[in-house]
């Protein structure tokens, strides 16, 4: 594809992302490229890189394009892409030549578009006049929450959260040592260094095609952020245990738990989403894991009631705002609304109450999120301990991109006292 054709495709993809504002951008992009199989892998990479750099700069681009316009003027994906190219160092004349109206190229910039772009000539993306939320690409409403959370470290944390994330792998010790996995990756030209905090992690340099490497296909490694691996470490699951992964999704943490249990004992992977649980099947097979059964939680499900008090460990990897993963999902930070946070905190406390009853006396409930917000983390645990008898907080884990170089994670380990009565919340999945 010519550079202009890639620009046109990036504009089309941004149009589709904007048209489906509640859908994650990577899901929209996957569907977009699936429908356009004629776009080869190099073009696909280039188009995605352009779209993702626009998404990462979205608030700053809006800020620039609002200068000299009524704040509510529509900002089209065409304008966003052209503005991005200019603030990346290209003069307006050069950008306008790419919008040539030729075959496969974007249509020519019209007079109104040129008027809005002209003031950007000679500028770069960042500007000292931008408010903090614009500069760091976060919604205005969340600034007080993050200020309360980070205090003087706010700016450093926000800067780390705006940078692209590295790619981390977890070595599957059921199949290989960390050294073996590194060697296998190197055979496919992939260089990876041991992570500093997780004993099972490898950090891959640059953007490398890990999923087509033999080490990935053969189940020697899984893609998993180092922070996620550390959350699994909190569970301290051992081979003889019975363990529930209550919000297992497609099994990212289930796989790591099975590894720490040396494929022995029993894991029940639960979730309310059948497609997500189904997604775990292929991964479990690839990793050679066979100590896992799946359980779909349905409304009115009596499973938690029947199995009350019978598990050594219950992991609640709760649905959350995902604020800790914003490095990977630049679109998610602009989609998040205050009402989403309010809904999630209610859901988290309901899940905690139901999952707590599965823990046997002396066993442990491990609560985790990939959120940076106190409402979903410490405050959630404080509220649980206030309303629930018989659990003691043993330790917490808090990870952030700036302080730890991982995604943002929170974890809390709660031990059920040996002689405590069963907690008794309402029946609900
Ligand atoms: C953070 S994700 C889990 C990610 C997964 N543990 C992993 O490591 O790949 C949260 C999961 O909670 C599930 N969920 C939402 N509501 C739930 C509920 N009431 N009970 C159990 N799981 C729920 C979602 O379907 C989602 O898969």
Tab-separated table of C-alpha atoms and ligand atoms in Angstrom:
chain	number	residue	atom	x	y	z
A	1	UNK	CA	0.000	0.000	0.000
A	2	UNK	CA	1.167	3.569	-0.599
A	3	UNK	CA	1.597	5.824	2.453
A	4	UNK	CA	-1.544	7.721	1.380
A	5	UNK	CA	-3.536	4.468	1.157
A	6	UNK	CA	-2.403	3.561	4.682
A	7	UNK	CA	-3.517	6.998	5.878
A	8	UNK	CA	-6.919	6.420	4.262
A	9	UNK	CA	-7.232	2.999	5.918
A	10	UNK	CA	-6.245	4.485	9.305
A	11	UNK	CA	-8.997	7.107	8.894
A	12	UNK	CA	-11.525	4.370	8.063
A	13	UNK	CA	-10.488	2.362	11.128
A	14	UNK	CA	-10.714	5.425	13.382
A	15	UNK	CA	-14.179	6.083	11.951
A	16	UNK	CA	-15.243	2.567	12.970
A	17	UNK	CA	-13.711	2.946	16.452
A	18	UNK	CA	-15.535	6.266	16.950
A	19	UNK	CA	-18.766	4.688	15.709
A	20	UNK	CA	-18.635	1.996	18.410
A	21	UNK	CA	-17.680	3.989	21.485
A	22	UNK	CA	-18.439	1.226	24.035
A	23	UNK	CA	-16.378	-1.408	22.220
A	24	UNK	CA	-12.630	-1.814	22.890
A	25	UNK	CA	-10.583	-0.413	20.004
A	26	UNK	CA	-8.561	-3.613	19.588
A	27	UNK	CA	-11.777	-5.625	19.075
A	28	UNK	CA	-12.919	-3.126	16.422
A	29	UNK	CA	-9.490	-3.287	14.756
A	30	UNK	CA	-9.511	-7.103	14.699
A	31	UNK	CA	-12.887	-7.106	12.953
A	32	UNK	CA	-11.737	-4.335	10.576
A	33	UNK	CA	-8.702	-6.315	9.405
A	34	UNK	CA	-10.660	-9.585	9.294
A	35	UNK	CA	-12.993	-7.934	6.767
A	36	UNK	CA	-10.017	-6.691	4.731
A	37	UNK	CA	-7.807	-9.727	4.329
A	38	UNK	CA	-6.124	-8.060	1.343
A	39	UNK	CA	-4.239	-5.788	3.778
A	40	UNK	CA	-0.867	-7.498	4.353
A	41	UNK	CA	0.880	-7.766	7.704
A	42	UNK	CA	3.332	-4.871	7.181
A	43	UNK	CA	0.552	-2.500	6.129
A	44	UNK	CA	-1.574	-3.723	8.974
A	45	UNK	CA	1.208	-2.943	11.457
A	46	UNK	CA	1.718	0.532	9.987
A	47	UNK	CA	-2.002	1.332	9.949
A	48	UNK	CA	-2.408	0.120	13.555
A	49	UNK	CA	0.648	2.109	14.668
A	50	UNK	CA	-0.861	5.295	13.204
A	51	UNK	CA	-4.294	4.650	14.715
A	52	UNK	CA	-2.835	3.838	18.127
A	53	UNK	CA	-0.667	6.919	18.176
A	54	UNK	CA	-3.765	9.001	17.395
A	55	UNK	CA	-5.667	7.249	20.221
A	56	UNK	CA	-2.753	7.841	22.627
A	57	UNK	CA	-2.783	11.530	21.745
A	58	UNK	CA	-6.547	11.958	21.457
A	59	UNK	CA	-7.096	14.608	24.147
A	60	UNK	CA	-4.077	16.641	23.064
A	61	UNK	CA	-5.187	16.529	19.431
A	62	UNK	CA	-8.675	17.656	20.472
A	63	UNK	CA	-7.078	20.485	22.470
A	64	UNK	CA	-5.087	21.693	19.468
A	65	UNK	CA	-8.050	21.453	17.126
A	66	UNK	CA	-10.264	23.361	19.582
A	67	UNK	CA	-7.917	26.367	19.467
A	68	UNK	CA	-9.714	29.026	17.480
A	69	UNK	CA	-12.877	26.897	17.068
A	70	UNK	CA	-16.070	26.595	19.016
A	71	UNK	CA	-15.389	23.864	21.607
A	72	UNK	CA	-18.248	21.764	20.287
A	73	UNK	CA	-17.121	21.722	16.645
A	74	UNK	CA	-17.038	18.170	15.316
A	75	UNK	CA	-13.558	16.698	15.107
A	76	UNK	CA	-13.461	14.063	12.384
A	77	UNK	CA	-10.951	11.206	12.175
A	78	UNK	CA	-9.575	12.935	9.045
A	79	UNK	CA	-8.764	16.016	11.073
A	80	UNK	CA	-7.281	13.920	13.883
A	81	UNK	CA	-4.957	12.083	11.501
A	82	UNK	CA	-3.902	15.246	9.672
A	83	UNK	CA	-3.327	17.070	12.978
A	84	UNK	CA	-1.314	14.119	14.290
A	85	UNK	CA	0.899	14.153	11.205
A	86	UNK	CA	1.492	17.893	11.567
A	87	UNK	CA	2.271	17.780	15.289
A	88	UNK	CA	4.629	14.903	14.506
A	89	UNK	CA	6.750	17.308	12.464
A	90	UNK	CA	5.201	17.528	8.978
A	91	UNK	CA	4.273	20.939	7.548
A	92	UNK	CA	0.671	21.435	6.422
A	93	UNK	CA	1.687	21.471	2.721
A	94	UNK	CA	3.206	18.025	3.000
A	95	UNK	CA	0.230	16.617	4.940
A	96	UNK	CA	-2.172	18.128	2.406
A	97	UNK	CA	-0.295	16.419	-0.443
A	98	UNK	CA	-1.026	13.039	1.210
A	99	UNK	CA	-4.740	13.940	1.186
A	100	UNK	CA	-4.584	14.023	-2.601
A	101	UNK	CA	-7.995	12.652	-3.473
A	102	UNK	CA	-6.206	10.185	-5.758
A	103	UNK	CA	-7.011	6.477	-6.023
A	104	UNK	CA	-6.940	4.894	-2.503
A	105	UNK	CA	-5.803	8.206	-0.939
A	106	UNK	CA	-7.974	10.289	1.419
A	107	UNK	CA	-10.099	13.013	-0.192
A	108	UNK	CA	-8.530	16.463	-0.439
A	109	UNK	CA	-8.626	18.614	2.695
A	110	UNK	CA	-11.395	21.201	2.256
A	111	UNK	CA	-11.173	24.902	3.089
A	112	UNK	CA	-12.663	24.475	6.578
A	113	UNK	CA	-10.254	21.624	7.405
A	114	UNK	CA	-7.301	23.675	6.187
A	115	UNK	CA	-8.473	26.633	8.312
A	116	UNK	CA	-8.529	24.449	11.417
A	117	UNK	CA	-5.175	22.850	10.705
A	118	UNK	CA	-3.232	25.993	9.804
A	119	UNK	CA	-2.618	27.142	13.431
A	120	UNK	CA	-0.865	23.821	14.160
A	121	UNK	CA	1.918	24.440	11.637
A	122	UNK	CA	5.331	24.353	13.298
A	123	UNK	CA	4.010	23.071	16.658
A	124	UNK	CA	4.548	19.756	18.426
A	125	UNK	CA	1.996	17.684	20.324
A	126	UNK	CA	2.676	18.878	23.870
A	127	UNK	CA	2.016	22.440	24.972
A	128	UNK	CA	2.613	23.993	28.414
A	129	UNK	CA	-0.876	25.543	28.361
A	130	UNK	CA	-2.614	22.152	28.412
A	131	UNK	CA	-4.474	21.225	31.601
A	132	UNK	CA	-3.106	18.192	33.481
A	133	UNK	CA	-5.900	15.846	32.347
A	134	UNK	CA	-5.321	16.773	28.689
A	135	UNK	CA	-1.548	16.524	28.979
A	136	UNK	CA	-1.821	13.021	30.437
A	137	UNK	CA	-4.756	11.848	28.339
A	138	UNK	CA	-7.168	11.037	31.158
A	139	UNK	CA	-10.796	12.055	31.738
A	140	UNK	CA	-11.263	15.228	33.827
A	141	UNK	CA	-13.520	13.538	36.394
A	142	UNK	CA	-10.835	11.044	37.472
A	143	UNK	CA	-8.182	13.630	38.397
A	144	UNK	CA	-9.326	13.946	42.062
A	145	UNK	CA	-9.363	10.128	42.497
A	146	UNK	CA	-5.845	9.751	41.115
A	147	UNK	CA	-4.571	12.795	43.014
A	148	UNK	CA	-5.848	11.245	46.249
A	149	UNK	CA	-4.177	7.978	45.326
A	150	UNK	CA	-0.750	9.258	44.242
A	151	UNK	CA	-0.254	12.632	45.931
A	152	UNK	CA	3.113	14.114	44.894
A	153	UNK	CA	3.865	11.138	42.601
A	154	UNK	CA	0.788	11.945	40.446
A	155	UNK	CA	2.609	13.438	37.444
A	156	UNK	CA	5.244	10.678	37.320
A	157	UNK	CA	2.573	7.987	37.560
A	158	UNK	CA	0.440	9.611	34.860
A	159	UNK	CA	3.453	9.937	32.571
A	160	UNK	CA	4.262	6.227	33.063
A	161	UNK	CA	0.611	5.359	32.439
A	162	UNK	CA	0.631	7.233	29.126
A	163	UNK	CA	3.727	5.427	27.778
A	164	UNK	CA	3.387	2.186	25.784
A	165	UNK	CA	3.705	-0.984	27.906
A	166	UNK	CA	6.360	-3.654	27.409
A	167	UNK	CA	5.337	-7.171	26.428
A	168	UNK	CA	5.703	-9.663	29.277
A	169	UNK	CA	5.529	-13.436	29.080
A	170	UNK	CA	5.071	-16.006	31.825
A	171	UNK	CA	7.135	-19.117	31.400
A	172	UNK	CA	5.100	-22.278	31.844
A	173	UNK	CA	7.255	-24.248	34.277
A	174	UNK	CA	5.143	-27.329	33.514
A	175	UNK	CA	6.916	-27.423	30.150
A	176	UNK	CA	10.181	-25.481	30.422
A	177	UNK	CA	12.547	-23.579	32.691
A	178	UNK	CA	12.935	-19.848	32.190
A	179	UNK	CA	16.290	-20.466	30.472
A	180	UNK	CA	14.808	-23.119	28.161
A	181	UNK	CA	11.998	-20.771	27.184
A	182	UNK	CA	14.439	-17.947	26.475
A	183	UNK	CA	16.502	-20.231	24.280
A	184	UNK	CA	13.410	-21.432	22.424
A	185	UNK	CA	12.277	-17.827	21.824
A	186	UNK	CA	15.748	-16.892	20.599
A	187	UNK	CA	15.492	-19.630	17.953
A	188	UNK	CA	12.621	-17.592	16.490
A	189	UNK	CA	14.631	-14.384	16.732
A	190	UNK	CA	12.849	-13.134	19.864
A	191	UNK	CA	15.010	-11.629	22.589
A	192	UNK	CA	13.640	-11.583	26.115
A	193	UNK	CA	15.145	-10.792	29.513
A	194	UNK	CA	14.117	-12.239	32.887
A	195	UNK	CA	11.720	-9.919	34.731
A	196	UNK	CA	13.035	-8.451	37.951
A	197	UNK	CA	10.020	-9.127	40.202
A	198	UNK	CA	8.332	-12.280	38.913
A	199	UNK	CA	10.390	-15.491	39.034
A	200	UNK	CA	8.507	-16.802	35.985
A	201	UNK	CA	8.557	-13.728	33.785
A	202	UNK	CA	10.349	-12.718	30.592
A	203	UNK	CA	10.218	-9.211	29.152
A	204	UNK	CA	10.385	-9.047	25.369
A	205	UNK	CA	12.265	-6.199	23.752
A	206	UNK	CA	10.407	-4.106	21.184
A	207	UNK	CA	7.410	-5.350	19.220
A	208	UNK	CA	8.028	-8.964	18.283
A	209	UNK	CA	5.605	-11.498	16.856
A	210	UNK	CA	5.469	-13.748	19.923
A	211	UNK	CA	2.263	-15.582	19.058
A	212	UNK	CA	3.786	-17.060	15.921
A	213	UNK	CA	6.876	-18.336	17.781
A	214	UNK	CA	7.163	-22.076	18.438
A	215	UNK	CA	7.683	-21.393	22.185
A	216	UNK	CA	4.226	-19.808	22.305
A	217	UNK	CA	2.493	-22.361	20.070
A	218	UNK	CA	3.947	-25.220	22.127
A	219	UNK	CA	2.784	-23.723	25.432
A	220	UNK	CA	6.200	-22.852	26.879
A	221	UNK	CA	5.135	-19.249	27.378
A	222	UNK	CA	1.899	-17.278	27.824
A	223	UNK	CA	1.419	-13.539	27.422
A	224	UNK	CA	0.888	-12.133	30.919
A	225	UNK	CA	1.955	-8.868	32.513
A	226	UNK	CA	4.490	-9.231	35.308
A	227	UNK	CA	2.017	-7.615	37.731
A	228	UNK	CA	-0.566	-10.279	36.926
A	229	UNK	CA	2.019	-12.959	37.665
A	230	UNK	CA	2.754	-11.362	41.038
A	231	UNK	CA	-0.939	-11.400	41.878
A	232	UNK	CA	-0.960	-15.168	41.277
A	233	UNK	CA	2.067	-15.420	43.587
A	234	UNK	CA	-0.069	-13.956	46.389
A	235	UNK	CA	-2.365	-16.991	46.231
A	236	UNK	CA	0.437	-19.369	47.302
A	237	UNK	CA	-1.416	-22.288	45.762
A	238	UNK	CA	0.351	-25.636	46.314
A	239	UNK	CA	-0.154	-29.064	44.704
A	240	UNK	CA	-2.480	-30.592	47.291
A	241	UNK	CA	-4.934	-27.700	47.399
A	242	UNK	CA	-8.474	-27.066	46.184
A	243	UNK	CA	-8.584	-23.671	44.566
A	244	UNK	CA	-11.295	-21.515	42.975
A	245	UNK	CA	-10.470	-18.902	40.362
A	246	UNK	CA	-13.812	-17.130	40.770
A	247	UNK	CA	-13.506	-14.589	37.918
A	248	UNK	CA	-11.394	-16.753	35.641
A	249	UNK	CA	-12.287	-15.172	32.283
A	250	UNK	CA	-10.221	-16.876	29.583
A	251	UNK	CA	-7.965	-18.409	32.206
A	252	UNK	CA	-4.885	-16.170	32.336
A	253	UNK	CA	-4.476	-16.617	36.087
A	254	UNK	CA	-5.929	-20.143	36.096
A	255	UNK	CA	-3.004	-21.260	33.938
A	256	UNK	CA	-0.486	-19.686	36.297
A	257	UNK	CA	-2.226	-21.238	39.318
A	258	UNK	CA	-2.105	-24.674	37.677
A	259	UNK	CA	1.612	-24.180	37.183
A	260	UNK	CA	2.257	-23.297	40.838
A	261	UNK	CA	0.215	-26.399	41.778
A	262	UNK	CA	2.371	-28.551	39.462
A	263	UNK	CA	-0.775	-29.631	37.626
A	264	UNK	CA	-2.057	-31.392	40.752
A	265	UNK	CA	-4.836	-30.707	43.276
A	266	UNK	CA	-8.022	-29.131	41.885
A	267	UNK	CA	-8.858	-25.777	40.353
A	268	UNK	CA	-12.393	-24.663	39.556
A	269	UNK	CA	-12.393	-21.832	37.027
A	270	UNK	CA	-15.672	-19.878	37.269
A	271	UNK	CA	-17.046	-16.955	35.330
A	272	UNK	CA	-20.397	-15.492	34.315
A	273	UNK	CA	-19.262	-15.324	30.679
A	274	UNK	CA	-19.524	-18.561	28.695
A	275	UNK	CA	-17.456	-17.247	25.729
A	276	UNK	CA	-14.639	-16.191	28.060
A	277	UNK	CA	-14.583	-19.548	29.853
A	278	UNK	CA	-14.669	-21.267	26.479
A	279	UNK	CA	-11.640	-19.197	25.496
A	280	UNK	CA	-9.702	-20.900	28.288
A	281	UNK	CA	-10.035	-24.371	26.733
A	282	UNK	CA	-7.460	-23.906	23.969
A	283	UNK	CA	-5.017	-22.212	26.327
A	284	UNK	CA	-5.287	-24.951	28.958
A	285	UNK	CA	-4.652	-27.572	26.288
A	286	UNK	CA	-1.661	-25.707	24.866
A	287	UNK	CA	-0.155	-25.365	28.364
A	288	UNK	CA	-0.674	-29.080	29.110
A	289	UNK	CA	-2.869	-28.268	32.140
A	290	UNK	CA	-5.330	-30.914	33.328
A	291	UNK	CA	-6.236	-30.081	36.931
A	292	UNK	CA	-8.903	-27.512	35.962
A	293	UNK	CA	-12.669	-27.847	35.684
A	294	UNK	CA	-14.766	-24.970	34.425
A	295	UNK	CA	-17.983	-23.772	35.998
A	296	UNK	CA	-20.276	-21.227	34.374
A	297	UNK	CA	-21.990	-19.095	37.036
A	298	UNK	CA	-25.629	-18.512	36.131
A	299	UNK	CA	-28.334	-16.436	37.809
A	300	UNK	CA	-29.743	-18.362	40.762
A	301	UNK	CA	-26.740	-20.711	40.693
A	302	UNK	CA	-26.540	-22.752	43.897
A	303	UNK	CA	-22.986	-23.949	43.252
A	304	UNK	CA	-21.341	-21.494	45.676
A	305	UNK	CA	-23.868	-22.476	48.357
A	306	UNK	CA	-23.254	-26.208	47.839
A	307	UNK	CA	-19.480	-25.806	47.918
A	308	UNK	CA	-19.450	-23.354	50.859
A	309	UNK	CA	-16.393	-23.704	53.089
A	310	UNK	CA	-14.618	-26.244	50.884
A	311	UNK	CA	-11.688	-24.438	49.225
A	312	UNK	CA	-8.184	-23.681	50.498
A	313	UNK	CA	-7.843	-20.675	48.237
A	314	UNK	CA	-10.359	-18.496	46.434
A	315	UNK	CA	-9.010	-15.958	43.977
A	316	UNK	CA	-11.281	-13.067	43.009
A	317	UNK	CA	-9.680	-11.333	40.021
A	318	UNK	CA	-12.490	-8.827	40.012
A	319	UNK	CA	-14.022	-6.998	37.043
A	320	UNK	CA	-12.713	-3.448	37.417
A	321	UNK	CA	-12.076	-0.155	35.647
A	322	UNK	CA	-8.779	-1.494	34.284
A	323	UNK	CA	-7.148	1.869	35.069
A	324	UNK	CA	-3.915	-0.014	35.819
A	325	UNK	CA	-3.801	-1.271	32.219
A	326	UNK	CA	-4.276	2.072	30.530
A	327	UNK	CA	-0.759	1.830	29.049
A	328	UNK	CA	-2.107	-0.953	26.824
A	329	UNK	CA	-5.585	0.435	26.167
A	330	UNK	CA	-5.356	4.122	25.325
A	331	UNK	CA	-8.980	4.134	24.173
A	332	UNK	CA	-10.252	2.704	27.486
A	333	UNK	CA	-9.218	5.707	29.515
A	334	UNK	CA	-11.398	7.999	27.453
A	335	UNK	CA	-14.337	5.595	27.529
A	336	UNK	CA	-14.488	5.274	31.321
A	337	UNK	CA	-17.379	7.154	32.983
A	338	UNK	CA	-18.062	7.833	36.678
A	339	UNK	CA	-21.147	5.626	36.475
A	340	UNK	CA	-18.961	2.706	35.334
A	341	UNK	CA	-16.878	3.039	38.505
A	342	UNK	CA	-20.030	3.205	40.644
A	343	UNK	CA	-21.469	0.045	39.005
A	344	UNK	CA	-18.205	-1.844	39.297
A	345	UNK	CA	-17.710	-1.151	42.997
A	346	UNK	CA	-21.180	-2.560	43.734
A	347	UNK	CA	-20.449	-5.631	41.611
A	348	UNK	CA	-17.070	-6.148	43.287
A	349	UNK	CA	-18.556	-6.137	46.762
A	350	UNK	CA	-21.287	-8.612	45.718
A	351	UNK	CA	-18.694	-10.924	44.180
A	352	UNK	CA	-16.498	-10.708	47.274
A	353	UNK	CA	-19.414	-11.665	49.510
A	354	UNK	CA	-20.350	-14.680	47.391
A	355	UNK	CA	-16.777	-15.865	46.867
A	356	UNK	CA	-15.943	-15.498	50.579
A	357	UNK	CA	-18.347	-18.253	51.513
A	358	UNK	CA	-16.359	-20.756	49.423
A	359	UNK	CA	-13.282	-20.378	51.647
A	360	UNK	CA	-12.785	-23.077	54.244
A	361	UNK	CA	-11.827	-22.216	57.833
A	362	UNK	CA	-8.119	-21.369	57.822
A	363	UNK	CA	-8.203	-20.882	54.021
A	364	UNK	CA	-7.549	-17.657	52.132
A	365	UNK	CA	-9.519	-15.280	49.956
A	366	UNK	CA	-7.341	-13.310	47.559
A	367	UNK	CA	-8.884	-10.222	46.012
A	368	UNK	CA	-7.195	-8.515	43.077
A	369	UNK	CA	-7.840	-5.787	40.528
A	370	UNK	CA	-5.911	-4.106	37.750
A	371	UNK	CA	-7.198	-0.777	39.016
A	372	UNK	CA	-5.355	2.176	40.504
A	373	UNK	CA	-8.411	3.549	42.279
A	374	UNK	CA	-8.780	3.278	46.065
A	375	UNK	CA	-12.556	2.770	45.678
A	376	UNK	CA	-11.924	-0.589	44.003
A	377	UNK	CA	-8.976	-1.572	46.183
A	378	UNK	CA	-8.278	-0.665	49.821
A	379	UNK	CA	-11.741	0.843	50.311
A	380	UNK	CA	-13.352	-2.315	48.933
A	381	UNK	CA	-11.387	-4.466	51.380
A	382	UNK	CA	-12.090	-2.129	54.325
A	383	UNK	CA	-15.814	-2.307	53.577
A	384	UNK	CA	-15.679	-6.114	53.272
A	385	UNK	CA	-13.928	-6.458	56.631
A	386	UNK	CA	-16.432	-4.118	58.247
A	387	UNK	CA	-19.461	-6.106	57.081
A	388	UNK	CA	-17.966	-9.639	57.304
A	389	UNK	CA	-17.017	-11.535	60.419
A	390	UNK	CA	-14.171	-14.006	60.560
A	391	UNK	CA	-11.591	-12.735	58.015
A	392	UNK	CA	-8.226	-11.146	58.789
A	393	UNK	CA	-6.232	-9.041	56.335
A	394	UNK	CA	-2.814	-10.707	56.028
A	395	UNK	CA	-1.123	-8.566	53.381
A	396	UNK	CA	-1.675	-6.297	50.435
A	397	UNK	CA	0.184	-5.760	47.176
A	398	UNK	CA	0.203	-2.523	45.248
A	399	UNK	CA	1.960	-2.156	41.901
A	400	UNK	CA	2.114	0.825	39.566
A	401	UNK	CA	3.744	1.477	36.186
A	402	UNK	CA	6.025	4.188	37.547
A	403	UNK	CA	7.051	2.556	40.836
A	404	UNK	CA	7.305	-1.048	39.616
A	405	UNK	CA	7.413	-1.001	35.813
A	406	UNK	CA	4.328	-3.269	35.701
A	407	UNK	CA	0.683	-2.570	34.969
A	408	UNK	CA	-1.161	-1.164	37.977
A	409	UNK	CA	-2.389	-3.944	40.268
A	410	UNK	CA	-3.842	-4.285	43.724
A	411	UNK	CA	-4.028	-7.491	45.723
A	412	UNK	CA	-5.210	-8.334	49.230
A	413	UNK	CA	-4.893	-11.648	51.069
A	414	UNK	CA	-7.638	-12.310	53.627
A	415	UNK	CA	-7.456	-15.367	55.828
A	416	UNK	CA	-10.602	-16.970	57.167
A	417	UNK	CA	-10.199	-17.615	60.858
A	418	UNK	CA	-10.103	-21.301	61.761
A	419	UNK	CA	-13.246	-21.175	63.897
A	420	UNK	CA	-15.369	-18.623	62.031
A	421	UNK	CA	-19.033	-19.289	61.089
A	422	UNK	CA	-19.965	-19.402	57.367
A	423	UNK	CA	-20.584	-15.942	55.907
A	424	UNK	CA	-24.129	-15.895	54.475
A	425	UNK	CA	-24.748	-13.482	51.597
A	426	UNK	CA	-27.746	-13.656	49.241
A	427	UNK	CA	-27.522	-16.264	46.464
A	428	UNK	CA	-26.138	-14.710	43.302
A	429	UNK	CA	-23.406	-15.453	40.820
B	1	LIG	C1	-10.401	-9.065	35.314
B	1	LIG	S1	-11.362	-10.123	34.402
B	1	LIG	C2	-10.646	-11.689	34.735
B	1	LIG	C3	-9.372	-11.960	33.998
B	1	LIG	C4	-8.844	-13.357	34.199
B	1	LIG	N1	-8.811	-13.747	35.587
B	1	LIG	C5	-7.437	-13.502	33.623
B	1	LIG	O1	-6.458	-13.535	34.377
B	1	LIG	O2	-7.343	-13.589	32.387
B	1	LIG	C6	-12.840	-10.223	35.340
B	1	LIG	C7	-13.793	-11.328	34.972
B	1	LIG	O3	-14.887	-11.284	35.895
B	1	LIG	C8	-15.995	-11.817	35.235
B	1	LIG	N2	-17.207	-11.477	36.015
B	1	LIG	C9	-18.008	-10.406	35.917
B	1	LIG	N3	-19.010	-10.482	36.809
B	1	LIG	C10	-18.831	-11.618	37.510
B	1	LIG	C11	-19.546	-12.261	38.566
B	1	LIG	N4	-20.654	-11.732	39.093
B	1	LIG	N5	-19.074	-13.438	39.035
B	1	LIG	C12	-17.947	-13.996	38.503
B	1	LIG	N6	-17.229	-13.442	37.489
B	1	LIG	C13	-17.672	-12.269	37.003
B	1	LIG	C14	-15.922	-11.219	33.855
B	1	LIG	O4	-16.658	-11.979	32.923
B	1	LIG	C15	-14.405	-11.243	33.587
B	1	LIG	O5	-14.050	-12.391	32.858
